[in-house]
Short mmCIF file of C-alpha atoms and ligand atoms in Angstrom, two decimals:
data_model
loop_
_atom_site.label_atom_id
_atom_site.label_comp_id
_atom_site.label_asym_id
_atom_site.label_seq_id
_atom_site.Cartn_x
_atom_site.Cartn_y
_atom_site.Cartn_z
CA UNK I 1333 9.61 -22.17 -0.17
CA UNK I 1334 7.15 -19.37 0.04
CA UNK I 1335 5.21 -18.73 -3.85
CA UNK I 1336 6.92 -15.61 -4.18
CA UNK I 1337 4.71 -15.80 -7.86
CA UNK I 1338 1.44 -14.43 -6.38
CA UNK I 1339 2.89 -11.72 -4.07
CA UNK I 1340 1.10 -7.91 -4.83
CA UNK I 1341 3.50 -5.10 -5.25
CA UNK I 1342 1.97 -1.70 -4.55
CA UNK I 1343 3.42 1.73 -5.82
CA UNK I 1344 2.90 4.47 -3.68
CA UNK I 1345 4.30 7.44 -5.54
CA UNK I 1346 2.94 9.76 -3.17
CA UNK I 1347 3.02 13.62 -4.18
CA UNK I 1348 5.95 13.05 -7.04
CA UNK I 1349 5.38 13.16 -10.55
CA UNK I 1350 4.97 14.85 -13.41
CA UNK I 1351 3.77 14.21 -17.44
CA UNK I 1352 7.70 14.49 -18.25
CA UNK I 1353 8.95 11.85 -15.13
CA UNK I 1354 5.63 9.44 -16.55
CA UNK I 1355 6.56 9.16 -19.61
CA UNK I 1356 10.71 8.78 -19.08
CA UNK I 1357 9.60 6.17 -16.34
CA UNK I 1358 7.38 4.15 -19.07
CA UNK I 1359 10.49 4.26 -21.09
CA UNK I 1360 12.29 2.38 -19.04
CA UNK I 1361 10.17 0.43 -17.01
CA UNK I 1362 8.91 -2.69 -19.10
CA UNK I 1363 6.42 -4.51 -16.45
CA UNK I 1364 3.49 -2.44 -16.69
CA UNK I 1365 1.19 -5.64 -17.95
CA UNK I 1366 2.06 -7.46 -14.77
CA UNK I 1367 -1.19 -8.11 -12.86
CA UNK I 1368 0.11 -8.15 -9.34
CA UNK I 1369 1.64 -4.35 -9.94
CA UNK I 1370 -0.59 -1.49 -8.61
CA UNK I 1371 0.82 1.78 -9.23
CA UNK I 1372 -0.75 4.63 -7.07
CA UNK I 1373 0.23 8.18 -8.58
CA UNK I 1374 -1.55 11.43 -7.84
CA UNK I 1375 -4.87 11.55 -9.28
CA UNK I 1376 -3.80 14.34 -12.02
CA UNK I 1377 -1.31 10.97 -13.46
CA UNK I 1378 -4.22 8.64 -12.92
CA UNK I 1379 -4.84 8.58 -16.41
CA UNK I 1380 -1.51 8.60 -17.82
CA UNK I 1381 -0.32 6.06 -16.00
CA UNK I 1382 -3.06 3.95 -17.04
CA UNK I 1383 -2.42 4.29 -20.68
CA UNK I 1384 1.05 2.65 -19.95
CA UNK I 1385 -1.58 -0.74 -19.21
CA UNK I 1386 -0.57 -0.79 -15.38
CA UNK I 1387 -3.26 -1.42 -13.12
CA UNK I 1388 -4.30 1.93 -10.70
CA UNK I 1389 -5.01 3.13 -7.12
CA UNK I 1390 -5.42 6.17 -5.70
CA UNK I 1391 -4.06 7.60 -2.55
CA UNK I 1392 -7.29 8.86 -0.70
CA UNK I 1393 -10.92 9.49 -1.41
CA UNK I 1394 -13.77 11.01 0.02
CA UNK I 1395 -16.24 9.74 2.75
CA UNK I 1396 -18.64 11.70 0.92
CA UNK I 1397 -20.50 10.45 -2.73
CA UNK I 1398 -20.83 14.38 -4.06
CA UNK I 1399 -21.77 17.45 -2.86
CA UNK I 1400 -19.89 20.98 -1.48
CA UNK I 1401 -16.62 19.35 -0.44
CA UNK I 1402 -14.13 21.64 -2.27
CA UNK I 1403 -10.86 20.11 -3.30
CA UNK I 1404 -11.95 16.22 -2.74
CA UNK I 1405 -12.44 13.60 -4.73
CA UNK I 1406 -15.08 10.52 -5.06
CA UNK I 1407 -14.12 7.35 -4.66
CA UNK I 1408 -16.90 6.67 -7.58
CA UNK I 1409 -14.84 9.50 -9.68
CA UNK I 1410 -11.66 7.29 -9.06
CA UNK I 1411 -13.81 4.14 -10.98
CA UNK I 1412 -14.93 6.17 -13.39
CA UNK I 1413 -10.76 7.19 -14.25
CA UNK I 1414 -10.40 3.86 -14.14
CA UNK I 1415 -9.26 2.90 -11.06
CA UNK I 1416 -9.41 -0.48 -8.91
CA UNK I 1417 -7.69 0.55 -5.98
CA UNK I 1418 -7.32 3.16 -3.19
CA UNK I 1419 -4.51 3.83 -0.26
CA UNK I 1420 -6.84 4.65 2.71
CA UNK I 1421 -5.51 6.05 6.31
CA UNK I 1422 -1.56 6.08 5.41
CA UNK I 1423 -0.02 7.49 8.29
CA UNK I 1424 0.93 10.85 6.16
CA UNK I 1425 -3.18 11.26 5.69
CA UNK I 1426 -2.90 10.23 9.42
CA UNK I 1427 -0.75 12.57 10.26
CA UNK I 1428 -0.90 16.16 8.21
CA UNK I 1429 -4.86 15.38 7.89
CA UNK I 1430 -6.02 14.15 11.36
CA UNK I 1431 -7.67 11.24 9.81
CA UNK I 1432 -9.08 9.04 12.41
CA UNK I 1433 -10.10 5.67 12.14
CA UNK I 1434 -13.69 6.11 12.13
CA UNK I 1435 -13.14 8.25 8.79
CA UNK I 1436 -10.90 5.60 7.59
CA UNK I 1437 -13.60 3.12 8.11
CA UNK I 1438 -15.57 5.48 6.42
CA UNK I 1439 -14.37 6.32 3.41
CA UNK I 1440 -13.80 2.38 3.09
CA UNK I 1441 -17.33 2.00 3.02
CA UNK I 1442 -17.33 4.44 0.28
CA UNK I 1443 -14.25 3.14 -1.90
CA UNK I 1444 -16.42 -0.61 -1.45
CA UNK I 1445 -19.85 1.52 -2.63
CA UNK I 1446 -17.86 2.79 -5.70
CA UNK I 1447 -16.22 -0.76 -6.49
CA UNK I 1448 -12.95 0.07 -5.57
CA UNK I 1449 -11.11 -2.27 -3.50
CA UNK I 1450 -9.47 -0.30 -0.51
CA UNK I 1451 -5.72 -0.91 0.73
CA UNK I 1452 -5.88 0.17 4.61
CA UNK I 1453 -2.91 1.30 6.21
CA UNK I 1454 -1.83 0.71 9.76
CA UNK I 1455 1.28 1.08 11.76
CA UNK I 1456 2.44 2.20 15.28
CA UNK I 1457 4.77 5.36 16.52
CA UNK I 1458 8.79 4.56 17.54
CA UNK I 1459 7.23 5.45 20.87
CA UNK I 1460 4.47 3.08 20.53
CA UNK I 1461 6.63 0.14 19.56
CA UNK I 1462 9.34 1.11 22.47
CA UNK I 1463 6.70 1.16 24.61
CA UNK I 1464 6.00 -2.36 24.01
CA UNK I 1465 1.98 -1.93 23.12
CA UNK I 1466 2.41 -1.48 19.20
CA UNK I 1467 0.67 -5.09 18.46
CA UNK I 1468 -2.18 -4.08 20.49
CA UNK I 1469 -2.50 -0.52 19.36
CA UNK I 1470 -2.35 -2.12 14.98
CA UNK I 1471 -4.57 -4.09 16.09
CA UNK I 1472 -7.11 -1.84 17.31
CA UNK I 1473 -6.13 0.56 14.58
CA UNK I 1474 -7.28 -2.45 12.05
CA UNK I 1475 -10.33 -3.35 13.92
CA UNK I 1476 -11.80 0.22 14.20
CA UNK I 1477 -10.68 0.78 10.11
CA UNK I 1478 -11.69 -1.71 8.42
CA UNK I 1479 -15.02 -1.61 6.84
CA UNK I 1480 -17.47 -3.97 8.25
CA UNK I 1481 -19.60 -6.72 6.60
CA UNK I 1482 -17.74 -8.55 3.69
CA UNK I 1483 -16.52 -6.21 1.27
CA UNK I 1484 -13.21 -7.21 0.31
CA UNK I 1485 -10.04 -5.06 1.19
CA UNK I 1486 -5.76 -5.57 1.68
CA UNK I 1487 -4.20 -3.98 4.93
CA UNK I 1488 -0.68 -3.00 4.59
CA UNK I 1489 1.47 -2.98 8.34
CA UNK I 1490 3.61 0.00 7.74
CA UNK I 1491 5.47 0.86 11.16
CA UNK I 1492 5.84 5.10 10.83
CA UNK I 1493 9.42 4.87 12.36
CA UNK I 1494 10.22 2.55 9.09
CA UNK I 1495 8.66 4.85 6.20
CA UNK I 1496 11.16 6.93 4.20
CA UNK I 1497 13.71 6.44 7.19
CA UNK I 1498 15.73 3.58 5.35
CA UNK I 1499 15.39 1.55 8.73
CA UNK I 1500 13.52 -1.51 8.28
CA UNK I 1501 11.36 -3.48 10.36
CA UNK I 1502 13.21 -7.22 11.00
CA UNK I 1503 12.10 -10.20 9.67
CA UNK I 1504 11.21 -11.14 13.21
CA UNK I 1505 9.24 -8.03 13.77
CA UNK I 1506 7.13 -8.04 10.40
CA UNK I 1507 6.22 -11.68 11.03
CA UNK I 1508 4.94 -11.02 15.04
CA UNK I 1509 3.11 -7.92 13.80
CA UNK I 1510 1.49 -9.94 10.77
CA UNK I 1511 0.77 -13.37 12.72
CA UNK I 1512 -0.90 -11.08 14.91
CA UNK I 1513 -3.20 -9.39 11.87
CA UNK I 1514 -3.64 -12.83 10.49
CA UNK I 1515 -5.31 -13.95 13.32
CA UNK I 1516 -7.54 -11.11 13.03
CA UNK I 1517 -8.06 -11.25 9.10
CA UNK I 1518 -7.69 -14.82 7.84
CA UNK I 1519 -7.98 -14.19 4.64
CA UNK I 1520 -7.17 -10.78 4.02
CA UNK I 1521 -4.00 -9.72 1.98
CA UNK I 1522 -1.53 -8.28 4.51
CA UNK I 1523 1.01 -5.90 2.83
CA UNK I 1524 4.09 -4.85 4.61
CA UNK I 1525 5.43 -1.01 3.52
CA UNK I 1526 8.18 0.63 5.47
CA UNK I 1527 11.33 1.13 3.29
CA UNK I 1528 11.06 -1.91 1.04
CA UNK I 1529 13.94 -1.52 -1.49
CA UNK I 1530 15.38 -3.47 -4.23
CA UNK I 1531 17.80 -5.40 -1.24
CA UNK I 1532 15.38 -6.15 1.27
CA UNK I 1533 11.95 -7.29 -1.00
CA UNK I 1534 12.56 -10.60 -1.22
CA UNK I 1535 13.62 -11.33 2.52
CA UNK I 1536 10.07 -9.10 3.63
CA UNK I 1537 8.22 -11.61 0.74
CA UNK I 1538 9.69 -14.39 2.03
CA UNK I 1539 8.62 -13.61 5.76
CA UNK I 1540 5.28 -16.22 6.65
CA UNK I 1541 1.62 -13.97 6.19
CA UNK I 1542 3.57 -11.25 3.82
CA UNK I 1543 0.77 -11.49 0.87
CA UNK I 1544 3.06 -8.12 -0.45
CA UNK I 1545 4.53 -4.69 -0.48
CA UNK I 1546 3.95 -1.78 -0.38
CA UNK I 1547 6.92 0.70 -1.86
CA UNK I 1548 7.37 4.11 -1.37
CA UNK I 1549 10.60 5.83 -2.63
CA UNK I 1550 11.90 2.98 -4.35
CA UNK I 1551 8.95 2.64 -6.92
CA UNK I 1552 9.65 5.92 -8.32
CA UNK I 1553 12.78 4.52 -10.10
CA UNK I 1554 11.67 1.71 -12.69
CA UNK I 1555 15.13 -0.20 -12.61
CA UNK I 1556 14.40 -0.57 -8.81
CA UNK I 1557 10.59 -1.21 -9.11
CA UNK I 1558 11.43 -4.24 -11.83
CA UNK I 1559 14.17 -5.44 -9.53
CA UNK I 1560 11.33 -5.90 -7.20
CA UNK I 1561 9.13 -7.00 -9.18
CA UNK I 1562 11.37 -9.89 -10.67
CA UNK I 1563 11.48 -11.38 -7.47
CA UNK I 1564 8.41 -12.46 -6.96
CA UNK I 1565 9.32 -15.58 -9.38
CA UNK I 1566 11.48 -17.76 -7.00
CA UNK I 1567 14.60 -18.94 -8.70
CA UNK I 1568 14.56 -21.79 -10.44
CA UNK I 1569 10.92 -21.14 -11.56
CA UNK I 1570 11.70 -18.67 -13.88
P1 PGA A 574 8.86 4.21 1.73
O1 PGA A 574 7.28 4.57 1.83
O2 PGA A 574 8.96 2.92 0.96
O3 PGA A 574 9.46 5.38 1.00
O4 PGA A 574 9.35 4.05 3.12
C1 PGA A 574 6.33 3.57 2.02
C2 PGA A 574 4.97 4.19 2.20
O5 PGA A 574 4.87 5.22 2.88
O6 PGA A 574 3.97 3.69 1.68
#
């Protein structure tokens, strides 16, 4: 049986929030000590979040170290609020942001400067997978984002079709897509994200080269997020 113990669960809360949701989450949501849990809330929530003991990412940071970029922030500002993390190139920065890989690749180069560790996103177009080419074009989305030389980083495979749709990738198609990126990264954490819920988590943990999750929607409601959560201990181990 796959060690469902050691899998990483990542929290993407993406623009939802606020100081009165934190603390009514914290109040239900008992975990926060667990050291596989990342919880990525806007930067304003960095902060409080942390002071619940959880373990923090970001969800983007500059290329740049400082200087006239109005509005961004430094990955070295994100270490300094106590961060260990940062989401880099999700297809919404992708997307609404024109982020390209070369910029992905940079900024991971300047999340590794800052001694965060980066959590690189990846993931092909409906049209791309019913095209047929979506394992070649993640993998050259990978290759061209990942920072070079030996600075340590997760990818997650989130397919865009999959993300806040409900559909799922299969079993079948997570584990082609991440034998694929294993071949690639040996010994890189590969994350799949792409409508994990409560039902499906331990079936996409279970899947051969899923190191963990990453969990949109779902994470914003603590019942759901501990649901998760809990199964990383496979029964009987408890
Ligand atoms: P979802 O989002 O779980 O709501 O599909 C995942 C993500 O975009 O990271």
């Amino acid at each position: 049986m796959e060690d469902l113990v050691s899998k990483i669960i990542v929290a993407n809360w993406k623009m939802n929030g606020s100081g009165e949701f934190i603390h009514s989450f914290f109040s239900t949501f008992t975990n926060s000590t667990d050291n596989r849990l990342i919880i990525c809330p806007p930067y304003p929530y960095l902060s409080q979040v942390k002071s619940h003991g959880v373990t923090v990412g970001a969800q983007d940071c500059s290329q740049h170290t400082s200087g006239a970029f109005t509005g961004d922030i430094a990955a070295s500002m994100l270490h300094d609020m106590g961060c260990s993390y940062v989401i880099l190139g999700h297809s919404e920065r992708r997307q609404y942001h024109a982020e390209s890989n070369a910029l992905i690749r940079e900024k991971a180069h300047a999340a590794l400067d800052a001694g965060l560790t980066p959590i690189i996103c990846v993931g092909e177009s409906r049209a791309i997978r019913e095209s047929g080419n979506h394992i070649e074009t993640v993998l050259n989305q990978a290759k061209e984002s990942i920072p070079s030389g030996t600075g340590k980083f997760m990818l997650a495979y989130e397919p865009i079709w999959a993300i806040g749709t409900g559909l799922t990738a299969s079993e079948s198609d997570i584990a082609e897509m991440h034998t694929a990126l294993r071949h690639l990264l040996p010994t890189t954490p590969l994350l799949y994200g792409g409508s994990v819920n409560k039902e499906n988590a331990k079936t996409i943990m279970s899947t051969p080269d899923v190191d963990g999750v990453l969990v949109g929607g779902a994470s914003l409601k603590p019942d759901d997020l501990m649901a998760i959560l809990d199964f990383k201990t496979p029964l009987g181990n408890r």
